[in-house]
Structures are given as structure tokens and as C-alpha cells.
Amino acid sequence: MHEDVIACADLVRRGDPERFRAVMASPVPAREKLFPVYAFNLEVSRAPWVTEEPMIAEMRLQWWRDALEEIRSGGPVRRHEVASPLSETVDAEGAELLDQLVAARRWDVYREPFEDLAHFREYLGKTSSNLLLAAARALAEVPEDTVREAGYALGLANWLRAVPALEKAGRIPLVEGTHAAIRSLAEEGLDHLASARSARGSIPKPARPALLVMWQVGPVLKAARDEPGRVGDGLLDPAPFRSRLELMARAATGMW
């Protein structure tokens, strides 16, 4: 792989180990496309958290929006270990998806709660669904609705796992944190997952490695549905050994 892609892979390995394992379970040509997309996501998701100054965080996010505009316009793209390989990975539509992701991440800069469930769902759609769609499109043309549903389920599972850390950081991660509300959210995520899986045959084979990141979504959402108290206690993560076996099985069968 090109040295920039190797740098992206190292960023993901250190900052997003679960996505790193999923990408490493993919064929090498897919890794060269997926690592820049996920390294970009890591850089953007970190931006609001590395400073207490909202203006500095906003400037960091704007830097990425400017880089994406360069990609979208087809002109020269600034030299950067992530932006450069990203420009060779996503097209103008992919850059637009990622720009919407960056804009949605402005919520992370501040401490206001979500306005309502519609706002929460929109956030997950613009962040997780857009990311998964951009990653899959980097590999092949894909049915947007199916990938978006998968991305929403993935985003919700990861969000519920992050609730304790977000609360510790002074954020209000859920519109309503009661057990009934959490159970309802988990059931909603499982519905999206089931709908996406019912159409997974429509995902072309070259794009399927992008969906390997889904390997823990089902167990996490089922745990949240069955025992909502595990969300606040930070106990949604599957057992490591079981998780590794699940990824191996998904990679071998392609049945994400």
C-alpha cells in the first residue's frame, strides 16, 4: 500500500481498533480504499474533543470541509496524509456525503442536548449512515437505502456503547434515558438492521467488505433491548473472544 494509506491504517489502528480489525479482514484492494475514509472519520470525530475552545474546534472542522470542497470541485487538493489519499478514494458525491458528516459533527463541539428524536436520528444518519455509504461507494455502486439502514443501526449501536463516556464528558447523549426509551431505540435499530439484512443480496460483492464493520451491531442492540441498564453501566461490549470469532465468521461468509 502507498505510504499515505499505511499512515491512515496506523491512525485507524491506534484510534479506532474495531474498524481496523474489520478492514484488515477485507481484501487488500478494499483496505486501500477503506483506510483513508475511516482515517478521515477519526480525524473529524476527534476535532471537537481535543480542545475546550469551541472556536478552535470549529476551525478544525472547517479545515476538513475546505479539503472536501477541493475534492468535490476536482481541483488541486492540499497535501495531507489523510486528505491526499482520500481525494483518490471518494468522488464528488462521496465528498458531499462526508461534508454533511462534518457539518453534523458541530453538535459535538457544544453541550446542548438534541432537540428531539428527529434531531437525534438526523445526527446518526448524517454521521454513521453517510460514513458507511461513502465507504461502500468507494468500492462499488451500492443501493443507498440498504446501506443507510445498516449505517443507522451501526451508529445507534456505537452511540449506545458511548453513552457513559459522553455523559462523563458533560454531554447529554440521549433525548430520553429511561429504560423504556432505550429499549425502544434498540428495537428501532434492530428493525433497521433486519431491513438492511433482508436486502444484503443487493450489495455487490466488491462493496461487501465495507459492511464488515456491522459485525457487532446485532449483539449490542439486543443487549440494550433486553437489559437497558447495561447502557448506563457501559456493559454492552461483546466478549472479546466471541467478538473475534464473529468477525472471522462474517469475513468468511460475507453475511454481515
PDB file of C-alpha atoms in Angstrom:
ATOM      1  CA  MET A   1       0.000   0.000   0.000  1.00  0.00           C
ATOM      2  CA  HIS A   2       1.049   3.600  -0.606  1.00  0.00           C
ATOM      3  CA  GLU A   3       2.788   5.228   2.363  1.00  0.00           C
ATOM      4  CA  ASP A   4      -0.150   7.607   2.894  1.00  0.00           C
ATOM      5  CA  VAL A   5      -2.544   4.675   3.095  1.00  0.00           C
ATOM      6  CA  ILE A   6      -0.200   2.973   5.553  1.00  0.00           C
ATOM      7  CA  ALA A   7      -0.278   6.152   7.654  1.00  0.00           C
ATOM      8  CA  CYS A   8      -4.082   6.106   7.506  1.00  0.00           C
ATOM      9  CA  ALA A   9      -4.091   2.465   8.571  1.00  0.00           C
ATOM     10  CA  ASP A  10      -1.886   3.285  11.551  1.00  0.00           C
ATOM     11  CA  LEU A  11      -4.191   6.122  12.580  1.00  0.00           C
ATOM     12  CA  VAL A  12      -7.178   3.787  12.473  1.00  0.00           C
ATOM     13  CA  ARG A  13      -5.271   1.034  14.286  1.00  0.00           C
ATOM     14  CA  ARG A  14      -4.487   3.362  17.187  1.00  0.00           C
ATOM     15  CA  GLY A  15      -7.731   5.328  17.308  1.00  0.00           C
ATOM     16  CA  ASP A  16     -10.470   3.014  16.027  1.00  0.00           C
ATOM     17  CA  PRO A  17      -9.324  -0.577  16.635  1.00  0.00           C
ATOM     18  CA  GLU A  18     -12.659  -2.211  15.819  1.00  0.00           C
ATOM     19  CA  ARG A  19     -12.860  -0.646  12.371  1.00  0.00           C
ATOM     20  CA  PHE A  20      -9.186  -1.504  11.920  1.00  0.00           C
ATOM     21  CA  ARG A  21      -9.911  -5.194  12.554  1.00  0.00           C
ATOM     22  CA  ALA A  22     -12.861  -5.107  10.171  1.00  0.00           C
ATOM     23  CA  VAL A  23     -10.770  -3.530   7.409  1.00  0.00           C
ATOM     24  CA  MET A  24      -7.907  -5.971   7.967  1.00  0.00           C
ATOM     25  CA  ALA A  25     -10.409  -8.794   7.427  1.00  0.00           C
ATOM     26  CA  SER A  26     -11.019  -7.349   3.944  1.00  0.00           C
ATOM     27  CA  PRO A  27      -9.072  -7.984   0.715  1.00  0.00           C
ATOM     28  CA  VAL A  28      -6.050  -5.714   0.239  1.00  0.00           C
ATOM     29  CA  PRO A  29      -7.621  -3.651  -2.598  1.00  0.00           C
ATOM     30  CA  ALA A  30     -10.554  -2.833  -0.312  1.00  0.00           C
ATOM     31  CA  ARG A  31      -8.226  -1.829   2.523  1.00  0.00           C
ATOM     32  CA  GLU A  32      -6.585   0.773   0.287  1.00  0.00           C
ATOM     33  CA  LYS A  33      -9.983   2.443  -0.144  1.00  0.00           C
ATOM     34  CA  LEU A  34     -11.398   1.964   3.347  1.00  0.00           C
ATOM     35  CA  PHE A  35      -8.462   3.120   5.456  1.00  0.00           C
ATOM     36  CA  PRO A  36      -8.458   6.715   4.098  1.00  0.00           C
ATOM     37  CA  VAL A  37     -12.225   7.016   4.658  1.00  0.00           C
ATOM     38  CA  TYR A  38     -12.005   5.752   8.233  1.00  0.00           C
ATOM     39  CA  ALA A  39      -8.898   7.790   8.999  1.00  0.00           C
ATOM     40  CA  PHE A  40     -10.823  10.863   7.834  1.00  0.00           C
ATOM     41  CA  ASN A  41     -13.702   9.935  10.133  1.00  0.00           C
ATOM     42  CA  LEU A  42     -11.334   9.534  13.051  1.00  0.00           C
ATOM     43  CA  GLU A  43      -9.727  12.932  12.465  1.00  0.00           C
ATOM     44  CA  VAL A  44     -13.122  14.646  12.201  1.00  0.00           C
ATOM     45  CA  SER A  45     -14.642  12.878  15.198  1.00  0.00           C
ATOM     46  CA  ARG A  46     -11.653  13.880  17.334  1.00  0.00           C
ATOM     47  CA  ALA A  47     -11.734  17.546  16.361  1.00  0.00           C
ATOM     48  CA  PRO A  48     -14.411  18.680  18.852  1.00  0.00           C
ATOM     49  CA  TRP A  49     -12.743  16.821  21.722  1.00  0.00           C
ATOM     50  CA  VAL A  50      -9.111  17.888  21.529  1.00  0.00           C
ATOM     51  CA  THR A  51      -9.783  21.432  22.745  1.00  0.00           C
ATOM     52  CA  GLU A  52     -12.033  23.212  25.216  1.00  0.00           C
ATOM     53  CA  GLU A  53     -12.277  26.185  22.838  1.00  0.00           C
ATOM     54  CA  PRO A  54     -15.321  25.899  20.522  1.00  0.00           C
ATOM     55  CA  MET A  55     -13.776  28.314  18.011  1.00  0.00           C
ATOM     56  CA  ILE A  56     -10.684  26.129  17.621  1.00  0.00           C
ATOM     57  CA  ALA A  57     -12.847  23.028  17.205  1.00  0.00           C
ATOM     58  CA  GLU A  58     -14.915  24.831  14.585  1.00  0.00           C
ATOM     59  CA  MET A  59     -11.727  25.793  12.741  1.00  0.00           C
ATOM     60  CA  ARG A  60     -10.559  22.179  12.721  1.00  0.00           C
ATOM     61  CA  LEU A  61     -13.879  21.062  11.270  1.00  0.00           C
ATOM     62  CA  GLN A  62     -13.809  23.856   8.697  1.00  0.00           C
ATOM     63  CA  TRP A  63     -10.349  22.721   7.574  1.00  0.00           C
ATOM     64  CA  TRP A  64     -11.861  19.384   6.619  1.00  0.00           C
ATOM     65  CA  ARG A  65     -14.834  20.998   4.924  1.00  0.00           C
ATOM     66  CA  ASP A  66     -12.413  23.054   2.837  1.00  0.00           C
ATOM     67  CA  ALA A  67     -10.454  19.927   1.907  1.00  0.00           C
ATOM     68  CA  LEU A  68     -13.657  18.154   0.900  1.00  0.00           C
ATOM     69  CA  GLU A  69     -14.653  21.130  -1.251  1.00  0.00           C
ATOM     70  CA  GLU A  70     -11.317  20.788  -3.062  1.00  0.00           C
ATOM     71  CA  ILE A  71     -12.094  17.113  -3.690  1.00  0.00           C
ATOM     72  CA  ARG A  72     -15.646  17.886  -4.777  1.00  0.00           C
ATOM     73  CA  SER A  73     -14.565  20.600  -7.200  1.00  0.00           C
ATOM     74  CA  GLY A  74     -11.940  18.392  -8.832  1.00  0.00           C
ATOM     75  CA  GLY A  75      -9.154  20.934  -8.321  1.00  0.00           C
ATOM     76  CA  PRO A  76      -5.817  20.541  -6.522  1.00  0.00           C
ATOM     77  CA  VAL A  77      -6.177  19.042  -3.043  1.00  0.00           C
ATOM     78  CA  ARG A  78      -3.980  20.115  -0.142  1.00  0.00           C
ATOM     79  CA  ARG A  79      -1.116  17.763   0.737  1.00  0.00           C
ATOM     80  CA  HIS A  80      -2.015  15.792   3.867  1.00  0.00           C
ATOM     81  CA  GLU A  81      -1.532  12.175   4.898  1.00  0.00           C
ATOM     82  CA  VAL A  82      -5.297  11.655   5.080  1.00  0.00           C
ATOM     83  CA  ALA A  83      -6.746  14.256   2.716  1.00  0.00           C
ATOM     84  CA  SER A  84      -4.425  13.229  -0.121  1.00  0.00           C
ATOM     85  CA  PRO A  85      -5.374   9.516  -0.260  1.00  0.00           C
ATOM     86  CA  LEU A  86      -8.993  10.426   0.474  1.00  0.00           C
ATOM     87  CA  SER A  87      -9.018  12.538  -2.701  1.00  0.00           C
ATOM     88  CA  GLU A  88      -8.103   9.398  -4.658  1.00  0.00           C
ATOM     89  CA  THR A  89     -10.766   7.334  -2.905  1.00  0.00           C
ATOM     90  CA  VAL A  90     -14.025   9.302  -2.984  1.00  0.00           C
ATOM     91  CA  ASP A  91     -15.713  11.114  -5.857  1.00  0.00           C
ATOM     92  CA  ALA A  92     -17.670  14.367  -5.690  1.00  0.00           C
ATOM     93  CA  GLU A  93     -20.770  12.629  -4.331  1.00  0.00           C
ATOM     94  CA  GLY A  94     -18.702  10.857  -1.699  1.00  0.00           C
ATOM     95  CA  ALA A  95     -17.128  14.175  -0.721  1.00  0.00           C
ATOM     96  CA  GLU A  96     -20.615  15.663  -0.330  1.00  0.00           C
ATOM     97  CA  LEU A  97     -21.642  12.813   1.966  1.00  0.00           C
ATOM     98  CA  LEU A  98     -18.571  13.379   4.098  1.00  0.00           C
ATOM     99  CA  ASP A  99     -19.107  17.137   4.150  1.00  0.00           C
ATOM    100  CA  GLN A 100     -22.570  16.551   5.619  1.00  0.00           C
ATOM    101  CA  LEU A 101     -20.896  14.336   8.217  1.00  0.00           C
ATOM    102  CA  VAL A 102     -18.512  17.132   9.209  1.00  0.00           C
ATOM    103  CA  ALA A 103     -21.364  19.628   9.459  1.00  0.00           C
ATOM    104  CA  ALA A 104     -23.306  17.265  11.728  1.00  0.00           C
ATOM    105  CA  ARG A 105     -20.255  16.887  13.966  1.00  0.00           C
ATOM    106  CA  ARG A 106     -20.646  20.520  15.013  1.00  0.00           C
ATOM    107  CA  TRP A 107     -23.115  19.179  17.593  1.00  0.00           C
ATOM    108  CA  ASP A 108     -20.135  17.572  19.341  1.00  0.00           C
ATOM    109  CA  VAL A 109     -18.486  20.957  19.854  1.00  0.00           C
ATOM    110  CA  TYR A 110     -21.142  22.193  22.250  1.00  0.00           C
ATOM    111  CA  ARG A 111     -23.055  20.783  25.207  1.00  0.00           C
ATOM    112  CA  GLU A 112     -26.647  21.343  24.157  1.00  0.00           C
ATOM    113  CA  PRO A 113     -28.888  18.270  24.112  1.00  0.00           C
ATOM    114  CA  PHE A 114     -30.560  17.004  20.973  1.00  0.00           C
ATOM    115  CA  GLU A 115     -33.703  18.973  20.232  1.00  0.00           C
ATOM    116  CA  ASP A 116     -35.814  15.831  19.854  1.00  0.00           C
ATOM    117  CA  LEU A 117     -35.713  12.300  18.447  1.00  0.00           C
ATOM    118  CA  ALA A 118     -35.858  13.643  14.897  1.00  0.00           C
ATOM    119  CA  HIS A 119     -32.669  15.622  15.541  1.00  0.00           C
ATOM    120  CA  PHE A 120     -31.009  12.556  17.092  1.00  0.00           C
ATOM    121  CA  ARG A 121     -31.940  10.378  14.123  1.00  0.00           C
ATOM    122  CA  GLU A 122     -30.721  13.022  11.697  1.00  0.00           C
ATOM    123  CA  TYR A 123     -27.379  13.156  13.520  1.00  0.00           C
ATOM    124  CA  LEU A 124     -26.924   9.388  13.248  1.00  0.00           C
ATOM    125  CA  GLY A 125     -27.964   9.477   9.615  1.00  0.00           C
ATOM    126  CA  LYS A 126     -25.528  12.257   8.683  1.00  0.00           C
ATOM    127  CA  THR A 127     -22.651  10.715  10.639  1.00  0.00           C
ATOM    128  CA  SER A 128     -22.875   6.924  10.656  1.00  0.00           C
ATOM    129  CA  SER A 129     -25.045   6.321   7.579  1.00  0.00           C
ATOM    130  CA  ASN A 130     -23.153   8.844   5.467  1.00  0.00           C
ATOM    131  CA  LEU A 131     -19.831   7.336   6.519  1.00  0.00           C
ATOM    132  CA  LEU A 132     -20.862   3.787   5.672  1.00  0.00           C
ATOM    133  CA  LEU A 133     -22.344   4.900   2.359  1.00  0.00           C
ATOM    134  CA  ALA A 134     -19.185   6.805   1.420  1.00  0.00           C
ATOM    135  CA  ALA A 135     -17.046   3.795   2.339  1.00  0.00           C
ATOM    136  CA  ALA A 136     -19.196   1.355   0.369  1.00  0.00           C
ATOM    137  CA  ARG A 137     -19.395   3.681  -2.652  1.00  0.00           C
ATOM    138  CA  ALA A 138     -15.605   3.865  -2.688  1.00  0.00           C
ATOM    139  CA  LEU A 139     -15.645   0.142  -3.519  1.00  0.00           C
ATOM    140  CA  ALA A 140     -18.647  -0.134  -5.873  1.00  0.00           C
ATOM    141  CA  GLU A 141     -22.073   1.260  -6.687  1.00  0.00           C
ATOM    142  CA  VAL A 142     -24.472   0.266  -3.914  1.00  0.00           C
ATOM    143  CA  PRO A 143     -28.191   0.592  -3.122  1.00  0.00           C
ATOM    144  CA  GLU A 144     -28.304   3.710  -0.978  1.00  0.00           C
ATOM    145  CA  ASP A 145     -31.355   2.849   1.132  1.00  0.00           C
ATOM    146  CA  THR A 146     -29.969  -0.524   2.222  1.00  0.00           C
ATOM    147  CA  VAL A 147     -26.604   0.900   3.216  1.00  0.00           C
ATOM    148  CA  ARG A 148     -28.236   3.810   5.029  1.00  0.00           C
ATOM    149  CA  GLU A 149     -30.374   1.463   7.101  1.00  0.00           C
ATOM    150  CA  ALA A 150     -27.301  -0.588   8.002  1.00  0.00           C
ATOM    151  CA  GLY A 151     -25.421   2.599   8.857  1.00  0.00           C
ATOM    152  CA  TYR A 152     -28.173   3.806  11.150  1.00  0.00           C
ATOM    153  CA  ALA A 153     -28.174   0.527  13.076  1.00  0.00           C
ATOM    154  CA  LEU A 154     -24.378   0.681  13.331  1.00  0.00           C
ATOM    155  CA  GLY A 155     -24.437   4.295  14.503  1.00  0.00           C
ATOM    156  CA  LEU A 156     -27.063   3.600  17.131  1.00  0.00           C
ATOM    157  CA  ALA A 157     -25.183   0.587  18.487  1.00  0.00           C
ATOM    158  CA  ASN A 158     -21.948   2.567  18.743  1.00  0.00           C
ATOM    159  CA  TRP A 159     -23.754   5.543  20.270  1.00  0.00           C
ATOM    160  CA  LEU A 160     -25.346   3.444  22.996  1.00  0.00           C
ATOM    161  CA  ARG A 161     -21.940   1.977  23.796  1.00  0.00           C
ATOM    162  CA  ALA A 162     -20.536   5.513  24.108  1.00  0.00           C
ATOM    163  CA  VAL A 163     -23.227   6.846  26.470  1.00  0.00           C
ATOM    164  CA  PRO A 164     -21.146   6.606  29.704  1.00  0.00           C
ATOM    165  CA  ALA A 165     -18.149   8.361  28.118  1.00  0.00           C
ATOM    166  CA  LEU A 166     -20.343  11.084  26.645  1.00  0.00           C
ATOM    167  CA  GLU A 167     -22.041  11.700  29.981  1.00  0.00           C
ATOM    168  CA  LYS A 168     -18.672  11.835  31.725  1.00  0.00           C
ATOM    169  CA  ALA A 169     -17.617  14.489  29.200  1.00  0.00           C
ATOM    170  CA  GLY A 170     -20.613  16.621  30.128  1.00  0.00           C
ATOM    171  CA  ARG A 171     -22.785  15.785  27.134  1.00  0.00           C
ATOM    172  CA  ILE A 172     -26.445  14.742  27.153  1.00  0.00           C
ATOM    173  CA  PRO A 173     -26.335  11.864  24.664  1.00  0.00           C
ATOM    174  CA  LEU A 174     -29.951  10.663  24.749  1.00  0.00           C
ATOM    175  CA  VAL A 175     -33.193  12.526  24.271  1.00  0.00           C
ATOM    176  CA  GLU A 176     -34.672  10.325  26.985  1.00  0.00           C
ATOM    177  CA  GLY A 177     -32.596   7.978  29.102  1.00  0.00           C
ATOM    178  CA  THR A 178     -35.304   5.814  30.677  1.00  0.00           C
ATOM    179  CA  HIS A 179     -35.140   2.057  30.251  1.00  0.00           C
ATOM    180  CA  ALA A 180     -38.310   2.144  28.178  1.00  0.00           C
ATOM    181  CA  ALA A 181     -36.859   4.781  25.839  1.00  0.00           C
ATOM    182  CA  ILE A 182     -33.582   2.886  25.461  1.00  0.00           C
ATOM    183  CA  ARG A 183     -35.454  -0.341  24.757  1.00  0.00           C
ATOM    184  CA  SER A 184     -37.499   1.441  22.104  1.00  0.00           C
ATOM    185  CA  LEU A 185     -34.364   2.845  20.461  1.00  0.00           C
ATOM    186  CA  ALA A 186     -32.703  -0.578  20.442  1.00  0.00           C
ATOM    187  CA  GLU A 187     -35.783  -2.154  18.877  1.00  0.00           C
ATOM    188  CA  GLU A 188     -35.772   0.585  16.237  1.00  0.00           C
ATOM    189  CA  GLY A 189     -32.118  -0.157  15.483  1.00  0.00           C
ATOM    190  CA  LEU A 190     -32.829  -3.883  15.204  1.00  0.00           C
ATOM    191  CA  ASP A 191     -35.638  -3.135  12.766  1.00  0.00           C
ATOM    192  CA  HIS A 192     -33.226  -1.130  10.599  1.00  0.00           C
ATOM    193  CA  LEU A 193     -30.690  -3.941  10.820  1.00  0.00           C
ATOM    194  CA  ALA A 194     -33.241  -6.575   9.827  1.00  0.00           C
ATOM    195  CA  SER A 195     -34.408  -4.468   6.894  1.00  0.00           C
ATOM    196  CA  ALA A 196     -30.848  -3.959   5.675  1.00  0.00           C
ATOM    197  CA  ARG A 197     -30.017  -7.638   6.030  1.00  0.00           C
ATOM    198  CA  SER A 198     -33.119  -8.650   4.101  1.00  0.00           C
ATOM    199  CA  ALA A 199     -31.668  -6.775   1.116  1.00  0.00           C
ATOM    200  CA  ARG A 200     -27.994  -7.592   1.580  1.00  0.00           C
ATOM    201  CA  GLY A 201     -28.031  -9.688  -1.583  1.00  0.00           C
ATOM    202  CA  SER A 202     -28.316  -6.400  -3.469  1.00  0.00           C
ATOM    203  CA  ILE A 203     -24.883  -5.301  -2.224  1.00  0.00           C
ATOM    204  CA  PRO A 204     -22.346  -6.130  -4.966  1.00  0.00           C
ATOM    205  CA  LYS A 205     -19.517  -8.384  -3.888  1.00  0.00           C
ATOM    206  CA  PRO A 206     -16.758  -5.716  -4.239  1.00  0.00           C
ATOM    207  CA  ALA A 207     -18.603  -3.457  -1.748  1.00  0.00           C
ATOM    208  CA  ARG A 208     -19.313  -6.097   0.887  1.00  0.00           C
ATOM    209  CA  PRO A 209     -16.043  -5.569   2.814  1.00  0.00           C
ATOM    210  CA  ALA A 210     -17.331  -2.104   3.805  1.00  0.00           C
ATOM    211  CA  LEU A 211     -20.165  -3.803   5.691  1.00  0.00           C
ATOM    212  CA  LEU A 212     -17.880  -5.936   7.873  1.00  0.00           C
ATOM    213  CA  VAL A 213     -17.975  -3.111  10.436  1.00  0.00           C
ATOM    214  CA  MET A 214     -21.503  -4.359  11.183  1.00  0.00           C
ATOM    215  CA  TRP A 215     -20.270  -7.497  12.902  1.00  0.00           C
ATOM    216  CA  GLN A 216     -21.134  -6.453  16.473  1.00  0.00           C
ATOM    217  CA  VAL A 217     -24.298  -4.457  15.810  1.00  0.00           C
ATOM    218  CA  GLY A 218     -26.819  -7.222  16.409  1.00  0.00           C
ATOM    219  CA  PRO A 219     -25.439  -8.411  19.772  1.00  0.00           C
ATOM    220  CA  VAL A 220     -25.049  -4.837  21.065  1.00  0.00           C
ATOM    221  CA  LEU A 221     -28.585  -3.776  20.150  1.00  0.00           C
ATOM    222  CA  LYS A 222     -30.076  -6.983  21.528  1.00  0.00           C
ATOM    223  CA  ALA A 223     -28.245  -6.457  24.825  1.00  0.00           C
ATOM    224  CA  ALA A 224     -29.583  -2.883  25.024  1.00  0.00           C
ATOM    225  CA  ARG A 225     -33.096  -4.067  24.270  1.00  0.00           C
ATOM    226  CA  ASP A 226     -33.064  -6.932  26.735  1.00  0.00           C
ATOM    227  CA  GLU A 227     -31.183  -5.168  29.557  1.00  0.00           C
ATOM    228  CA  PRO A 228     -31.370  -1.369  29.075  1.00  0.00           C
ATOM    229  CA  GLY A 229     -29.484  -0.781  32.324  1.00  0.00           C
ATOM    230  CA  ARG A 230     -26.327  -2.045  30.642  1.00  0.00           C
ATOM    231  CA  VAL A 231     -26.209   1.137  28.549  1.00  0.00           C
ATOM    232  CA  GLY A 232     -25.553   3.442  31.514  1.00  0.00           C
ATOM    233  CA  ASP A 233     -23.210   0.892  33.080  1.00  0.00           C
ATOM    234  CA  GLY A 234     -21.110   0.623  29.915  1.00  0.00           C
ATOM    235  CA  LEU A 235     -21.653  -3.119  29.630  1.00  0.00           C
ATOM    236  CA  LEU A 236     -22.761  -3.515  26.025  1.00  0.00           C
ATOM    237  CA  ASP A 237     -19.463  -4.692  24.558  1.00  0.00           C
ATOM    238  CA  PRO A 238     -19.495  -8.345  23.476  1.00  0.00           C
ATOM    239  CA  ALA A 239     -16.890 -10.653  24.997  1.00  0.00           C
ATOM    240  CA  PRO A 240     -13.595 -10.200  23.072  1.00  0.00           C
ATOM    241  CA  PHE A 241     -13.211 -13.880  22.148  1.00  0.00           C
ATOM    242  CA  ARG A 242     -16.781 -14.105  20.885  1.00  0.00           C
ATOM    243  CA  SER A 243     -16.327 -10.844  19.021  1.00  0.00           C
ATOM    244  CA  ARG A 244     -13.230 -12.114  17.194  1.00  0.00           C
ATOM    245  CA  LEU A 245     -14.994 -15.335  16.211  1.00  0.00           C
ATOM    246  CA  GLU A 246     -17.981 -13.358  14.952  1.00  0.00           C
ATOM    247  CA  LEU A 247     -15.776 -11.183  12.754  1.00  0.00           C
ATOM    248  CA  MET A 248     -13.990 -14.218  11.343  1.00  0.00           C
ATOM    249  CA  ALA A 249     -17.321 -15.828  10.505  1.00  0.00           C
ATOM    250  CA  ARG A 250     -18.670 -12.666   8.877  1.00  0.00           C
ATOM    251  CA  ALA A 251     -15.495 -12.214   6.828  1.00  0.00           C
ATOM    252  CA  ALA A 252     -15.565 -15.836   5.677  1.00  0.00           C
ATOM    253  CA  THR A 253     -19.220 -15.867   4.680  1.00  0.00           C
ATOM    254  CA  GLY A 254     -19.839 -12.251   3.752  1.00  0.00           C
ATOM    255  CA  MET A 255     -23.074 -12.462   5.755  1.00  0.00           C
ATOM    256  CA  TRP A 256     -22.819  -9.213   7.677  1.00  0.00           C
TER     257      TRP A 256
END
